[in-house]
PDB file of C-alpha atoms in Angstrom:
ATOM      1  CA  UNK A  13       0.000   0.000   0.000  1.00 65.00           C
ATOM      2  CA  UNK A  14       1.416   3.203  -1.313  1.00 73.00           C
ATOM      3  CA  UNK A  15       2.240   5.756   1.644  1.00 72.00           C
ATOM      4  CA  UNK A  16       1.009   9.508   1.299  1.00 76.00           C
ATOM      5  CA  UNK A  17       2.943  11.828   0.606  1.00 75.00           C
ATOM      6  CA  UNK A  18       3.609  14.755   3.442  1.00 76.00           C
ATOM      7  CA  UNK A  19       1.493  17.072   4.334  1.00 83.00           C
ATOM      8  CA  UNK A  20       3.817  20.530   4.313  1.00 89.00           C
ATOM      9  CA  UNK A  21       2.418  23.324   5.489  1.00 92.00           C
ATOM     10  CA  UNK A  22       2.890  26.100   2.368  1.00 94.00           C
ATOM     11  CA  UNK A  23       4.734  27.909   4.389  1.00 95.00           C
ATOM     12  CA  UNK A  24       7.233  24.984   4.601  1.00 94.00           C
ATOM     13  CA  UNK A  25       6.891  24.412   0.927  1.00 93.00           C
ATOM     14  CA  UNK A  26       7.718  27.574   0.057  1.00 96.00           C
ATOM     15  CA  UNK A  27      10.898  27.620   2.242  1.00 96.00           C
ATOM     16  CA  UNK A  28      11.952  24.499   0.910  1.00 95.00           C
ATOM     17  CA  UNK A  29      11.291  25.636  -2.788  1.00 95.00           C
ATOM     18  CA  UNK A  30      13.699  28.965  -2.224  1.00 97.00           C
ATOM     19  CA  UNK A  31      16.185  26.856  -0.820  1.00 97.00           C
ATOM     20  CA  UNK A  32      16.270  24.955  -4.117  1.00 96.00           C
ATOM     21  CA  UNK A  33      16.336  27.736  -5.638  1.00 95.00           C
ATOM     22  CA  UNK A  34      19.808  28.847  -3.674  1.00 96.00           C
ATOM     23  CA  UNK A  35      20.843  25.241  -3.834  1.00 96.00           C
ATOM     24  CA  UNK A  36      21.035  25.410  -7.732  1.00 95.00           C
ATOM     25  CA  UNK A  37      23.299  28.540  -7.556  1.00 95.00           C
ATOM     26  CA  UNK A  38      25.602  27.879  -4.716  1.00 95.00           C
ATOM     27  CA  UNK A  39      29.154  27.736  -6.210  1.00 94.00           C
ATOM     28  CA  UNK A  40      30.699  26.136  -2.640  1.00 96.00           C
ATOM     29  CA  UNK A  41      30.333  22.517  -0.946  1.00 95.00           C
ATOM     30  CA  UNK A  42      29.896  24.364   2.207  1.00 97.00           C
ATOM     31  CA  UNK A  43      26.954  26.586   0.791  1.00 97.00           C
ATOM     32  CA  UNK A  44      25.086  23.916  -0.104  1.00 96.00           C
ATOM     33  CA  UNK A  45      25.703  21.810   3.049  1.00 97.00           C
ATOM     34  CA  UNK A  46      23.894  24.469   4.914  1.00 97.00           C
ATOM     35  CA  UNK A  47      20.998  24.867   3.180  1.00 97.00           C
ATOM     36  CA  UNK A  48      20.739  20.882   2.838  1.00 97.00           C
ATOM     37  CA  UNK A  49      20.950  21.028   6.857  1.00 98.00           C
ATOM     38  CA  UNK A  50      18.559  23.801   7.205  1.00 97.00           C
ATOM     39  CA  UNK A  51      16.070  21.662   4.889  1.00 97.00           C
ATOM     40  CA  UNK A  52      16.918  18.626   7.208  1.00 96.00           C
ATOM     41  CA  UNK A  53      15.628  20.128  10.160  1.00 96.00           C
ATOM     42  CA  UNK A  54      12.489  21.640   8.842  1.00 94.00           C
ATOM     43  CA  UNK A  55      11.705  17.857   6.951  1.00 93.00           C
ATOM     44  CA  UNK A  56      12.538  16.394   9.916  1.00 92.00           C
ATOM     45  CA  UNK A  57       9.616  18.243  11.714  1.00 92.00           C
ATOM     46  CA  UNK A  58       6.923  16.739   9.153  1.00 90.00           C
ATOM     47  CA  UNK A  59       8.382  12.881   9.489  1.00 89.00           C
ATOM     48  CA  UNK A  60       5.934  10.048  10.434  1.00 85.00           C
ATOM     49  CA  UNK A  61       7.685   7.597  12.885  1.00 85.00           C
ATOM     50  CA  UNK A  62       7.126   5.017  10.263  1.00 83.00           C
ATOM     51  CA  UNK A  63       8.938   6.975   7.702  1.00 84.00           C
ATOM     52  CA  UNK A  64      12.487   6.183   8.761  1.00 86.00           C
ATOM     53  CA  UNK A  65      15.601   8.451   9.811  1.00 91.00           C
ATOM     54  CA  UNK A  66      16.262  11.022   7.394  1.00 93.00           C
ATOM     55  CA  UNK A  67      19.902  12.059   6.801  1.00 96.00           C
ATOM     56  CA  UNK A  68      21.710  14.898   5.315  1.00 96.00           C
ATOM     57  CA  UNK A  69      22.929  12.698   2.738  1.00 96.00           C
ATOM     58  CA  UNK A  70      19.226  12.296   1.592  1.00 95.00           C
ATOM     59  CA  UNK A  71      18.493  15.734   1.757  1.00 96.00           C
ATOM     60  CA  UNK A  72      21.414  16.414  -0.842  1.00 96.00           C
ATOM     61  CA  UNK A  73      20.340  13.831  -3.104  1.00 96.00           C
ATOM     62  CA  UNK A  74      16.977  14.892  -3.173  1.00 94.00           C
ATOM     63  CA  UNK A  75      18.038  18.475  -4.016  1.00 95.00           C
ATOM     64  CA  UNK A  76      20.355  17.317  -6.387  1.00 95.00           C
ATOM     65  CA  UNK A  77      17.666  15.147  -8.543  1.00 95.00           C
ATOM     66  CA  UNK A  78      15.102  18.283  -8.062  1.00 93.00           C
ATOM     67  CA  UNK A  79      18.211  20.930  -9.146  1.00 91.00           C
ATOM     68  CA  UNK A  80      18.839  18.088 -12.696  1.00 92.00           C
ATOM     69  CA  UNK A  81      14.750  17.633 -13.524  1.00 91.00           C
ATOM     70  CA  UNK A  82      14.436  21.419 -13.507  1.00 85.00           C
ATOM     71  CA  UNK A  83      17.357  21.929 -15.717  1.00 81.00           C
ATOM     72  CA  UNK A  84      19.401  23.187 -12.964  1.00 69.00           C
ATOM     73  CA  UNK A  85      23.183  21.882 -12.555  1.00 65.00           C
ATOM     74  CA  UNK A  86      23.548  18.982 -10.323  1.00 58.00           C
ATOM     75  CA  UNK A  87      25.918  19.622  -8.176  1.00 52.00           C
ATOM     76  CA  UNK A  88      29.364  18.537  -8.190  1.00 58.00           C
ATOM     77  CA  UNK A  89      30.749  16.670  -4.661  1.00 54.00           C
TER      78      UNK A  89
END
């Protein structure tokens, strides 16, 4: 049985989509590392207990597929 998705508040949503947005033009590892760590913390708010740890890891990769499917430049580790 296929799991909903999360229910973000728009607020959150919004947030997350701006930090996408900064994500795709960082030009530093450490630039993006923050904002992938500010994301993890708000996600981490929304997370069902059934849903599993989240990790900053995840966070990046997720950004990273989002930053290449909007035409945005992955970014380079």
């Amino acid at each position: 049985m296929p799991r909903p998705p999360l229910d973000l508040p728009p607020k959150v949503a919004r947030a997350f989509m701006a930090d996408l947005k900064a994500y795709i033009a960082a030009t530093t590892a450490l630039a993006k590392e923050e904002i992938a760590a500010r994301q993890l913390r708000a996600l981490r708010e929304y997370l069902r207990p059934s849903d599993g740890k989240l990790r900053l890891t995840d966070v990046r990769a997720l950004m990273d597929s989002m930053a290449e499917a909007s035409g945005g430049r992955p970014s380079k580790r």
